[in-house]
Amino acid sequence: MATDPARGDGDAGACEAADRFASVLFDSLQVGVAAFDEDGRLVFANRALRALYQLPAEDSGDRAELDTLGQLVRQSLALPDGAALPDADHPVERALGGETVDGAEVRITVPDGPPRHAEVNARPIRSTDGLRFGAVTAFRDVTSRHRADRFRTCELLVARALAEATTVADVSSAFTRAVAGALGWSHARLWLVDEVADVLRLVGQWDAPGRTLDSLTTATITRGWGVGGTVWATGEPLWIPDVLASDLATTGDFAERMRRAAASGVRSVVSVPVRDGRAVLGVLTCVADHREYDGERLVQDLGSIANQFGHFLSRRRADDLAVELSRTRSDFRTLVGEQLRAPLASIVRHAEALAATEGFPAAHGPLLRALGRDAAAIRAITDDLIDLTTLEAGLAGLDLCRFDLAAVVADTLAALGPTALASGVVLHRGLPEHLSVRGDVGRLRSVVDAVIGDAVARSPGGDVYVRLRDEPGVAELTVTDPGVLPDVRPRTRRRTPESPGTGGLGLSRSHAIVRAHGGTLTVTYGYHPGTTVTVRLPIDGPPD
């Protein structure tokens, strides 16, 4: 910095010390500072400004270097969207013209470097008597804030696209366009895993207008091949700040392909896995035409957006699976209802007819009766299966009426009394005199039979506690036994008049019936061996 010519020679030492102090002070600032003389030539630039333009931190004192940096400052600024900045609107020109500039947002384009965004303040430099000696500008780097704002916008665009999409193909192009726009990069590619072929398959891409990577893009990628294949194989993101300086060697021809990419304008690459939890569902790759050294932040931001797409894929697959399961249930109901029940009914009828036929050997009567009982038991299980699938599909109509649930529980306990007595089971009951509920009495009776009957079957020689109580608006049935419920999946015990609780599908059908009534069925285990089944039903029945 020049000394004040008005000072005497005796003050030269003090002036040098002041200049050194001012230089160190300006270099300590986090904003880039540039001072221009009245002719518009750069006379001072601090360390932060040099870093903004990716130049060496130390000032060499070379006049040519200052002139080069001054030209960069004058020529590198654009509007935030990248459009050309008119000369009359340039902060330096405005300050040299005597205008004060506050908070002007600009985009800074550096050769081979990533675009930066800055807020610029500019002031004319005046003497005490008002004469202008030049201008000073201050650049505050707001690239991180700008990128965060764009990624928030991108997340909203992606969320909207995912919400409106009906197929993966519909959303893939919108997804890659939104991601590339958030980055301000030239290209984006989305590959998804084709599990049958065991390859990554290209499903979406976006290129900046007038740009293409068709010569470098393949429709499929094998595991471990190239950037995308490496990310798929490792499950880890990959960042190449400069393709011409990369030592990555995923394949033997990788270096050659990087040189071809550079010839097409590619300089940096960021690729992240598309995940849902631990599973890699695809790979998102973005390509820029400049070197990129802020890769760790990019990986974090891109990973968040890629995971949005991963969750969408999982939801789509779950929806597709639900549709397929619904179709399977329908096919199952048709199979069991039309093709199984009819032969079973025929077996029962023919067995009864044979047993009643005059002259049929009496010795075969017990065999026919056993055949009829077995066929009838299978038919009962079949009816339960059809009812279960119908309930789970939401197609079952409930025959609702008011009835006394306490009387139903008492009837079940009475029917199970002989079985419990023979097994050494002691039934303890706690029932109100009456408890009126609204529901399908036939189906809810089967729930009570199943819950209490299973407890008796699990507890030979033990105690079973049955309690029914009226909570506000809720009827709660609790059955506790000392046995351990080994499996709450469908069971196939034979239903007999002596054991009403061991009906075909046990708790699975009971769950479905209780849910259809708007209630809950829960199974809990104590610290000691034992199981408690709790059924809670709305007293006024399911919502209309």
Coordinates of C-alpha atoms in Angstrom, one line a residue:
M1 CA 0.0 0.0 0.0
A2 CA 1.3 3.4 -0.9
T3 CA 2.4 5.9 1.8
D4 CA 0.8 9.2 2.2
P5 CA 2.9 11.7 0.2
A6 CA 1.8 14.5 2.6
R7 CA 3.8 12.9 5.4
G8 CA 7.4 13.9 5.8
D9 CA 10.4 11.6 5.3
G10 CA 10.7 11.3 9.0
D11 CA 7.4 9.5 9.1
A12 CA 8.5 6.8 6.5
G13 CA 9.1 4.1 9.1
A14 CA 5.8 4.7 10.7
C15 CA 4.1 4.7 7.3
E16 CA 5.6 1.3 6.5
A17 CA 4.6 -0.1 9.8
A18 CA 1.0 1.2 9.2
D19 CA 1.0 -0.3 5.7
R20 CA 2.1 -3.7 7.0
F21 CA -0.5 -3.6 9.8
A22 CA -3.2 -2.7 7.2
S23 CA -2.1 -5.5 4.9
V24 CA -2.2 -8.1 7.7
L25 CA -5.6 -6.7 8.9
F26 CA -7.1 -7.0 5.4
D27 CA -5.7 -10.5 5.0
S28 CA -7.3 -11.6 8.2
L29 CA -10.8 -10.7 6.9
Q30 CA -13.1 -13.5 5.7
V31 CA -14.5 -11.3 2.9
G32 CA -12.5 -10.7 -0.3
V33 CA -11.4 -7.1 -0.6
A34 CA -10.3 -5.4 -3.8
A35 CA -9.3 -1.7 -4.1
F36 CA -9.1 0.1 -7.5
D37 CA -7.5 3.4 -8.3
E38 CA -9.4 6.2 -10.2
D39 CA -8.4 4.7 -13.5
G40 CA -10.0 1.3 -12.6
R41 CA -6.7 -0.6 -12.0
L42 CA -6.5 -3.0 -9.1
V43 CA -4.1 -1.8 -6.5
F44 CA -4.8 -4.1 -3.6
A45 CA -6.3 -7.6 -3.2
N46 CA -6.4 -9.5 0.1
R47 CA -6.0 -13.2 0.8
A48 CA -9.7 -14.0 0.8
L49 CA -10.2 -12.5 -2.6
R50 CA -7.3 -14.5 -4.1
A51 CA -8.8 -17.7 -2.6
L52 CA -12.2 -16.8 -4.1
Y53 CA -10.5 -16.8 -7.5
Q54 CA -8.3 -19.8 -6.7
L55 CA -5.1 -17.9 -6.9
P56 CA -2.0 -18.3 -4.6
A57 CA -2.6 -16.8 -1.1
E58 CA 0.6 -14.7 -1.0
D59 CA 0.8 -11.5 -2.9
S60 CA 4.0 -11.7 -5.1
G61 CA 4.0 -8.0 -5.6
D62 CA 4.0 -8.5 -9.4
R63 CA 2.1 -5.7 -11.2
A64 CA 1.0 -8.1 -14.0
E65 CA -0.5 -10.4 -11.4
L66 CA -2.6 -7.6 -10.0
D67 CA -3.7 -6.6 -13.5
T68 CA -4.7 -10.2 -14.3
L69 CA -6.7 -10.4 -11.1
G70 CA -8.3 -7.0 -11.7
Q71 CA -9.4 -8.2 -15.2
L72 CA -10.9 -11.3 -13.6
V73 CA -12.9 -9.3 -11.1
R74 CA -14.1 -7.0 -13.9
Q75 CA -15.0 -9.9 -16.3
S76 CA -16.0 -12.8 -14.2
L77 CA -19.2 -11.4 -12.6
A78 CA -22.7 -12.5 -13.9
L79 CA -26.2 -12.3 -12.6
P80 CA -27.1 -15.1 -10.0
D81 CA -28.8 -17.2 -12.7
G82 CA -25.7 -17.0 -14.9
A83 CA -27.0 -14.4 -17.3
A84 CA -24.6 -11.7 -18.5
L85 CA -24.1 -8.7 -16.1
P86 CA -24.4 -5.4 -18.0
D87 CA -21.3 -3.2 -17.6
A88 CA -23.3 -0.4 -16.1
D89 CA -24.5 -2.7 -13.3
H90 CA -21.1 -3.9 -12.4
P91 CA -20.4 -3.1 -8.7
V92 CA -16.9 -1.8 -9.5
E93 CA -18.1 0.5 -12.3
R94 CA -20.9 1.8 -10.1
A95 CA -18.5 2.6 -7.2
L96 CA -16.0 4.2 -9.5
G97 CA -18.9 6.4 -10.7
G98 CA -19.5 7.5 -7.2
E99 CA -22.4 5.1 -6.3
T100 CA -22.7 3.0 -3.2
V101 CA -23.6 -0.6 -3.7
D102 CA -25.0 -2.8 -0.9
G103 CA -25.7 -6.5 -1.1
A104 CA -25.6 -7.0 -4.8
E105 CA -25.8 -10.8 -5.6
V106 CA -23.5 -12.0 -8.3
R107 CA -22.2 -15.3 -9.7
I108 CA -18.4 -15.6 -10.2
T109 CA -17.1 -17.8 -12.9
V110 CA -13.5 -18.9 -12.6
P111 CA -11.7 -20.7 -15.4
D112 CA -11.8 -24.5 -14.7
G113 CA -13.3 -23.8 -11.3
P114 CA -16.8 -24.2 -9.9
P115 CA -19.1 -21.2 -10.0
R116 CA -19.2 -19.2 -6.8
H117 CA -21.9 -16.9 -5.5
A118 CA -21.2 -13.8 -3.6
E119 CA -22.8 -10.7 -2.1
V120 CA -20.9 -7.5 -3.1
N121 CA -20.6 -4.2 -1.3
A122 CA -18.8 -1.4 -3.1
R123 CA -17.9 2.2 -2.1
P124 CA -16.1 5.1 -3.8
I125 CA -12.9 6.1 -2.1
R126 CA -12.9 9.8 -1.3
S127 CA -10.5 12.2 0.3
T128 CA -11.5 14.5 3.1
D129 CA -12.4 17.2 0.7
G130 CA -14.7 14.9 -1.4
L131 CA -12.3 14.0 -4.3
R132 CA -12.7 10.4 -5.6
F133 CA -9.4 8.4 -5.6
G134 CA -11.0 5.1 -6.7
A135 CA -13.3 2.4 -5.3
V136 CA -13.2 -0.5 -2.9
T137 CA -15.3 -3.7 -3.1
A138 CA -15.9 -6.4 -0.6
F139 CA -17.0 -9.9 -1.8
R140 CA -18.7 -12.2 0.8
D141 CA -18.8 -15.8 -0.4
V142 CA -22.4 -17.1 -0.1
T143 CA -22.0 -20.2 -2.3
S144 CA -22.9 -22.6 0.5
R145 CA -26.0 -20.7 1.4
H146 CA -27.0 -20.4 -2.3
R147 CA -26.5 -24.1 -2.8
A148 CA -28.4 -25.0 0.3
D149 CA -31.3 -22.9 -0.9
R150 CA -31.2 -24.6 -4.3
F151 CA -31.2 -28.0 -2.7
R152 CA -34.1 -27.1 -0.5
T153 CA -36.0 -26.1 -3.7
C154 CA -34.8 -29.3 -5.3
E155 CA -36.1 -31.4 -2.4
L156 CA -39.5 -29.7 -2.8
L157 CA -39.5 -30.3 -6.6
V158 CA -38.5 -33.9 -6.1
A159 CA -41.1 -34.5 -3.4
R160 CA -43.8 -33.0 -5.7
A161 CA -42.7 -35.1 -8.6
L162 CA -42.7 -38.3 -6.5
A163 CA -46.1 -37.5 -5.1
E164 CA -47.6 -37.0 -8.6
A165 CA -45.8 -39.9 -10.3
T166 CA -47.7 -43.0 -11.3
T167 CA -44.7 -44.9 -12.6
V168 CA -40.9 -44.8 -12.1
A169 CA -40.4 -43.7 -15.7
D170 CA -42.7 -40.7 -15.1
V171 CA -40.6 -39.4 -12.3
S172 CA -37.0 -40.3 -13.4
S173 CA -36.6 -37.5 -15.9
A174 CA -38.1 -34.9 -13.6
F175 CA -35.8 -36.2 -10.8
T176 CA -32.6 -35.9 -12.8
R177 CA -33.6 -32.4 -14.1
A178 CA -34.3 -31.2 -10.6
V179 CA -31.0 -32.5 -9.3
A180 CA -28.9 -31.1 -12.1
G181 CA -30.7 -27.8 -11.7
A182 CA -30.0 -27.7 -8.0
L183 CA -26.3 -28.3 -8.6
G184 CA -26.1 -26.0 -11.7
W185 CA -24.3 -28.9 -13.4
S186 CA -24.5 -30.0 -17.0
H187 CA -25.6 -33.6 -16.7
A188 CA -27.4 -36.1 -14.4
R189 CA -27.9 -39.8 -14.9
L190 CA -30.1 -42.2 -12.9
W191 CA -29.6 -46.0 -13.0
L192 CA -31.7 -48.5 -11.2
V193 CA -30.8 -52.1 -10.3
D194 CA -32.3 -54.7 -12.6
E195 CA -32.3 -57.7 -10.2
V196 CA -33.1 -60.3 -12.9
A197 CA -30.3 -59.3 -15.3
D198 CA -28.0 -58.2 -12.4
V199 CA -27.1 -54.9 -14.1
L200 CA -27.8 -51.2 -13.5
R201 CA -30.2 -50.0 -16.1
L202 CA -30.5 -46.3 -17.2
V203 CA -34.0 -45.0 -16.4
G204 CA -33.5 -41.2 -16.4
Q205 CA -31.2 -38.6 -17.7
W206 CA -30.9 -34.8 -18.2
D207 CA -28.4 -32.8 -20.2
A208 CA -28.0 -29.0 -20.4
P209 CA -29.3 -27.5 -23.6
G210 CA -26.8 -28.1 -26.4
R211 CA -24.8 -30.6 -24.4
T212 CA -24.8 -34.4 -24.6
L213 CA -23.0 -37.4 -23.1
D214 CA -24.5 -40.0 -25.4
S215 CA -21.1 -41.2 -26.6
L216 CA -20.1 -41.9 -23.0
T217 CA -23.4 -43.2 -21.6
T218 CA -24.4 -46.9 -21.8
A219 CA -27.8 -48.3 -21.3
T220 CA -26.6 -50.9 -18.7
I221 CA -23.7 -51.1 -16.3
T222 CA -22.3 -54.2 -14.7
R223 CA -21.3 -54.4 -11.1
G224 CA -17.9 -52.9 -10.5
W225 CA -17.6 -51.3 -14.0
G226 CA -16.9 -47.6 -14.1
V227 CA -18.1 -45.0 -11.7
G228 CA -21.7 -46.2 -11.4
G229 CA -20.7 -49.9 -11.2
T230 CA -18.2 -49.1 -8.4
V231 CA -20.8 -47.2 -6.4
W232 CA -23.2 -50.1 -6.8
A233 CA -20.6 -52.7 -5.8
T234 CA -19.3 -50.8 -2.8
G235 CA -22.5 -49.0 -1.7
E236 CA -20.3 -45.9 -1.1
P237 CA -20.4 -42.6 -2.8
L238 CA -17.6 -41.6 -5.3
W239 CA -16.3 -38.1 -6.0
I240 CA -13.8 -37.3 -8.7
P241 CA -12.8 -33.6 -8.4
D242 CA -10.9 -33.6 -11.7
V243 CA -11.1 -36.4 -14.2
L244 CA -7.7 -35.5 -15.7
A245 CA -6.0 -35.9 -12.3
S246 CA -7.9 -39.0 -11.1
D247 CA -5.9 -42.2 -10.2
L248 CA -9.1 -44.3 -10.0
A249 CA -8.8 -47.5 -12.0
T250 CA -12.0 -49.4 -11.9
T251 CA -11.3 -50.9 -15.3
G252 CA -8.3 -51.2 -17.5
D253 CA -9.6 -48.6 -19.9
F254 CA -10.8 -46.2 -17.2
A255 CA -8.0 -43.6 -17.8
E256 CA -8.8 -43.6 -21.6
R257 CA -12.5 -43.1 -20.9
M258 CA -11.7 -40.2 -18.6
R259 CA -9.7 -38.6 -21.3
R260 CA -12.6 -39.0 -23.7
A261 CA -14.9 -37.6 -21.1
A262 CA -12.7 -34.5 -20.6
A263 CA -12.7 -34.0 -24.4
S264 CA -16.5 -33.9 -24.2
G265 CA -16.3 -31.2 -21.5
V266 CA -16.5 -33.4 -18.4
R267 CA -14.2 -32.2 -15.6
S268 CA -15.7 -33.6 -12.3
V269 CA -18.1 -36.4 -11.3
V270 CA -20.1 -37.1 -8.1
S271 CA -22.0 -40.4 -7.8
V272 CA -24.1 -41.6 -4.9
P273 CA -26.1 -44.8 -4.2
V274 CA -29.9 -44.7 -4.2
R275 CA -30.8 -46.5 -1.0
D276 CA -33.7 -47.6 1.1
G277 CA -32.0 -48.6 4.3
R278 CA -29.0 -50.8 3.5
A279 CA -30.2 -52.0 0.1
V280 CA -28.7 -50.2 -2.9
L281 CA -31.6 -49.8 -5.4
G282 CA -29.7 -47.7 -7.9
V283 CA -27.1 -45.0 -8.6
L284 CA -27.3 -41.3 -9.2
T285 CA -24.4 -39.7 -11.1
C286 CA -23.9 -36.0 -11.8
V287 CA -21.3 -34.5 -14.1
A288 CA -19.9 -31.0 -14.2
D289 CA -17.9 -29.1 -16.8
H290 CA -15.6 -27.6 -14.1
R291 CA -13.4 -29.0 -11.3
E292 CA -15.2 -29.4 -8.0
Y293 CA -13.4 -29.4 -4.7
D294 CA -16.4 -29.2 -2.4
G295 CA -17.3 -32.9 -2.9
E296 CA -17.9 -33.9 0.7
R297 CA -20.8 -31.4 1.0
L298 CA -22.1 -32.4 -2.4
V299 CA -22.1 -36.1 -1.5
Q300 CA -24.1 -35.3 1.7
D301 CA -26.7 -33.2 -0.2
L302 CA -27.0 -35.6 -3.1
G303 CA -27.3 -38.5 -0.8
S304 CA -30.3 -37.0 1.0
I305 CA -32.1 -36.4 -2.3
A306 CA -31.2 -39.9 -3.6
N307 CA -32.6 -41.4 -0.5
Q308 CA -35.9 -39.5 -1.2
F309 CA -36.0 -41.4 -4.5
G310 CA -35.1 -44.7 -2.7
H311 CA -38.0 -44.4 -0.3
F312 CA -40.3 -43.7 -3.3
L313 CA -39.1 -46.9 -4.9
S314 CA -39.7 -48.9 -1.8
R315 CA -43.2 -47.4 -1.4
R316 CA -44.0 -48.2 -5.1
R317 CA -42.8 -51.8 -4.6
A318 CA -44.8 -52.1 -1.5
D319 CA -47.9 -50.8 -3.3
D320 CA -47.3 -53.2 -6.2
L321 CA -46.9 -56.0 -3.7
A322 CA -50.1 -55.0 -2.0
V323 CA -51.9 -55.1 -5.3
E324 CA -50.4 -58.4 -6.2
L325 CA -51.4 -59.8 -2.7
S326 CA -54.9 -58.5 -3.2
R327 CA -55.1 -60.3 -6.5
T328 CA -53.7 -63.4 -4.9
R329 CA -56.3 -63.3 -2.2
S330 CA -59.0 -62.9 -4.8
D331 CA -57.6 -65.9 -6.7
F332 CA -57.4 -67.9 -3.4
R333 CA -61.0 -67.1 -2.5
T334 CA -62.1 -68.3 -5.9
L335 CA -60.0 -71.5 -5.7
V336 CA -61.1 -72.4 -2.2
G337 CA -64.7 -71.2 -2.5
E338 CA -65.5 -72.7 -5.9
Q339 CA -63.1 -75.6 -6.5
L340 CA -62.5 -77.0 -3.0
R341 CA -65.7 -76.6 -1.1
A342 CA -67.8 -78.3 -3.8
P343 CA -65.8 -81.6 -3.8
L344 CA -65.7 -81.6 0.0
A345 CA -69.5 -81.2 0.1
S346 CA -69.8 -84.0 -2.5
I347 CA -67.6 -86.3 -0.3
V348 CA -69.8 -85.7 2.7
R349 CA -73.0 -86.3 0.8
H350 CA -71.8 -89.5 -0.8
A351 CA -70.4 -90.9 2.5
E352 CA -73.8 -90.3 4.1
A353 CA -75.6 -91.9 1.2
L354 CA -73.4 -94.9 1.2
A355 CA -73.8 -95.4 5.0
A356 CA -77.6 -95.2 4.5
T357 CA -77.7 -97.6 1.5
E358 CA -79.5 -100.9 2.2
G359 CA -77.2 -103.8 2.1
F360 CA -74.0 -101.8 2.6
P361 CA -71.6 -103.7 4.9
A362 CA -72.2 -102.5 8.5
A363 CA -68.5 -103.0 9.2
H364 CA -67.7 -100.1 6.8
G365 CA -70.0 -97.7 8.7
P366 CA -67.4 -96.4 11.1
L367 CA -65.0 -95.7 8.2
L368 CA -67.6 -93.7 6.3
R369 CA -68.6 -91.8 9.4
A370 CA -64.9 -90.9 10.0
L371 CA -64.5 -89.9 6.4
G372 CA -67.5 -87.6 6.7
R373 CA -66.2 -86.1 9.9
D374 CA -62.8 -85.4 8.4
A375 CA -64.3 -83.9 5.3
A376 CA -66.6 -81.7 7.4
A377 CA -63.6 -80.6 9.5
I378 CA -61.7 -79.6 6.3
R379 CA -64.8 -77.8 5.1
A380 CA -64.9 -75.8 8.3
I381 CA -61.3 -74.8 8.0
T382 CA -62.0 -73.9 4.3
D383 CA -64.8 -71.7 5.5
D384 CA -62.5 -70.0 8.0
L385 CA -59.9 -69.4 5.3
I386 CA -62.4 -67.8 3.0
D387 CA -63.7 -65.6 5.9
L388 CA -60.1 -64.6 6.8
T389 CA -59.1 -63.5 3.3
T390 CA -62.4 -61.7 2.9
L391 CA -62.0 -59.9 6.2
E392 CA -58.4 -58.9 5.4
A393 CA -59.4 -57.6 1.9
G394 CA -62.1 -55.5 3.6
L395 CA -64.9 -57.2 1.6
A396 CA -66.7 -59.0 4.5
G397 CA -70.0 -57.6 5.5
L398 CA -70.6 -57.6 9.2
D399 CA -74.1 -58.6 10.5
L400 CA -74.3 -56.0 13.2
C401 CA -76.7 -56.2 16.1
R402 CA -76.9 -55.6 19.9
F403 CA -76.1 -58.6 22.0
D404 CA -74.8 -59.6 25.5
L405 CA -71.1 -60.2 25.3
A406 CA -71.0 -61.4 28.9
A407 CA -73.5 -64.2 28.0
V408 CA -71.3 -65.2 25.0
V409 CA -68.2 -65.5 27.2
A410 CA -70.2 -67.5 29.8
D411 CA -71.5 -69.9 27.2
T412 CA -67.9 -70.5 26.0
L413 CA -66.7 -71.2 29.5
A414 CA -69.6 -73.6 30.0
A415 CA -68.8 -75.5 26.8
L416 CA -65.1 -75.7 27.7
G417 CA -65.8 -76.9 31.2
P418 CA -65.6 -80.7 30.5
T419 CA -62.5 -80.3 28.4
A420 CA -60.8 -78.1 31.1
L421 CA -61.8 -80.6 33.8
A422 CA -60.4 -83.5 31.9
S423 CA -57.1 -81.6 31.4
G424 CA -56.8 -80.5 35.0
V425 CA -57.3 -76.8 34.0
V426 CA -59.0 -74.5 36.5
L427 CA -61.1 -71.7 34.9
H428 CA -61.2 -68.5 36.9
R429 CA -63.8 -66.0 35.7
G430 CA -64.6 -62.3 36.4
L431 CA -67.6 -61.3 34.3
P432 CA -70.2 -58.6 34.7
E433 CA -73.8 -59.6 34.9
H434 CA -74.4 -58.1 31.4
L435 CA -72.3 -56.2 28.9
S436 CA -74.2 -55.1 25.8
V437 CA -72.1 -54.5 22.6
R438 CA -72.9 -53.9 19.0
G439 CA -71.2 -56.3 16.6
D440 CA -71.4 -59.5 14.5
V441 CA -72.4 -61.9 17.2
G442 CA -71.4 -65.0 15.2
R443 CA -67.9 -63.8 14.3
L444 CA -67.2 -62.4 17.8
R445 CA -68.4 -65.6 19.4
S446 CA -65.7 -67.4 17.3
V447 CA -63.1 -64.9 18.6
V448 CA -64.1 -65.7 22.2
D449 CA -64.1 -69.4 21.5
A450 CA -60.6 -69.2 19.9
V451 CA -59.0 -67.0 22.6
I452 CA -60.3 -69.0 25.6
G453 CA -60.0 -72.4 23.9
D454 CA -56.4 -71.8 23.0
A455 CA -55.6 -70.9 26.6
V456 CA -57.2 -74.1 27.9
A457 CA -55.3 -76.1 25.3
R458 CA -52.0 -74.6 26.3
S459 CA -52.5 -75.0 30.1
P460 CA -52.9 -78.7 31.1
G461 CA -53.0 -78.8 34.9
G462 CA -52.8 -74.9 35.1
D463 CA -55.0 -71.9 35.9
V464 CA -56.7 -69.9 33.2
Y465 CA -58.1 -66.4 34.2
V466 CA -60.9 -64.9 32.1
R467 CA -62.0 -61.3 32.8
L468 CA -64.5 -59.2 31.0
R469 CA -64.9 -55.5 32.0
D470 CA -66.6 -52.4 30.7
E471 CA -64.3 -49.5 30.2
P472 CA -65.7 -46.1 29.0
G473 CA -66.9 -47.0 25.5
V474 CA -64.8 -50.2 25.3
A475 CA -65.4 -53.8 26.2
E476 CA -62.2 -55.5 27.2
L477 CA -61.8 -59.3 27.4
T478 CA -58.5 -60.5 29.0
V479 CA -57.4 -64.2 29.0
T480 CA -54.3 -65.2 30.9
D481 CA -52.8 -68.6 31.1
P482 CA -49.5 -70.1 32.3
G483 CA -48.6 -71.6 29.0
V484 CA -46.5 -69.9 26.3
L485 CA -48.1 -69.2 23.0
P486 CA -45.6 -70.9 20.6
D487 CA -46.9 -69.4 17.4
V488 CA -49.7 -66.9 16.5
R489 CA -49.7 -67.9 12.9
P490 CA -52.6 -69.8 11.4
R491 CA -53.2 -73.2 13.0
T492 CA -55.2 -76.1 11.7
R493 CA -56.8 -77.9 14.7
R494 CA -60.0 -79.8 14.2
R495 CA -63.1 -78.1 15.4
T496 CA -65.3 -80.4 17.6
P497 CA -68.4 -79.6 19.7
E498 CA -66.3 -80.5 22.8
S499 CA -63.6 -77.9 22.1
P500 CA -65.2 -74.7 20.6
G501 CA -62.0 -72.7 21.1
T502 CA -59.7 -74.6 18.8
G503 CA -61.3 -73.5 15.6
G504 CA -59.5 -73.6 12.3
L505 CA -57.3 -70.5 12.1
G506 CA -57.0 -69.5 15.7
L507 CA -55.7 -66.0 16.3
S508 CA -55.1 -65.0 12.7
R509 CA -58.9 -65.0 11.9
S510 CA -59.6 -63.5 15.3
H511 CA -57.2 -60.6 14.6
A512 CA -59.0 -59.9 11.3
I513 CA -62.5 -60.1 12.9
V514 CA -61.5 -57.7 15.8
R515 CA -59.9 -55.2 13.3
A516 CA -63.1 -55.3 11.2
H517 CA -65.0 -54.2 14.3
G518 CA -62.6 -51.3 14.9
G519 CA -60.9 -53.1 17.9
T520 CA -57.5 -54.5 18.8
L521 CA -56.2 -57.9 19.8
T522 CA -52.8 -58.0 21.5
V523 CA -50.7 -60.8 22.9
T524 CA -48.2 -60.1 25.7
Y525 CA -45.8 -62.3 27.6
G526 CA -45.0 -62.0 31.3
Y527 CA -41.6 -62.3 33.0
H528 CA -42.6 -65.8 34.0
P529 CA -44.0 -68.4 31.5
G530 CA -47.4 -67.2 30.6
T531 CA -49.5 -65.5 27.9
T532 CA -52.1 -62.8 28.1
V533 CA -54.4 -62.1 25.2
T534 CA -56.4 -58.9 25.3
V535 CA -59.3 -58.1 23.1
R536 CA -60.7 -54.5 23.1
L537 CA -63.9 -53.7 21.2
P538 CA -65.8 -50.5 20.8
I539 CA -69.2 -51.0 22.6
D540 CA -71.0 -49.2 19.9
G541 CA -69.5 -51.2 17.1
P542 CA -67.3 -50.3 14.2
P543 CA -67.5 -46.8 12.7
D544 CA -70.3 -46.5 10.1

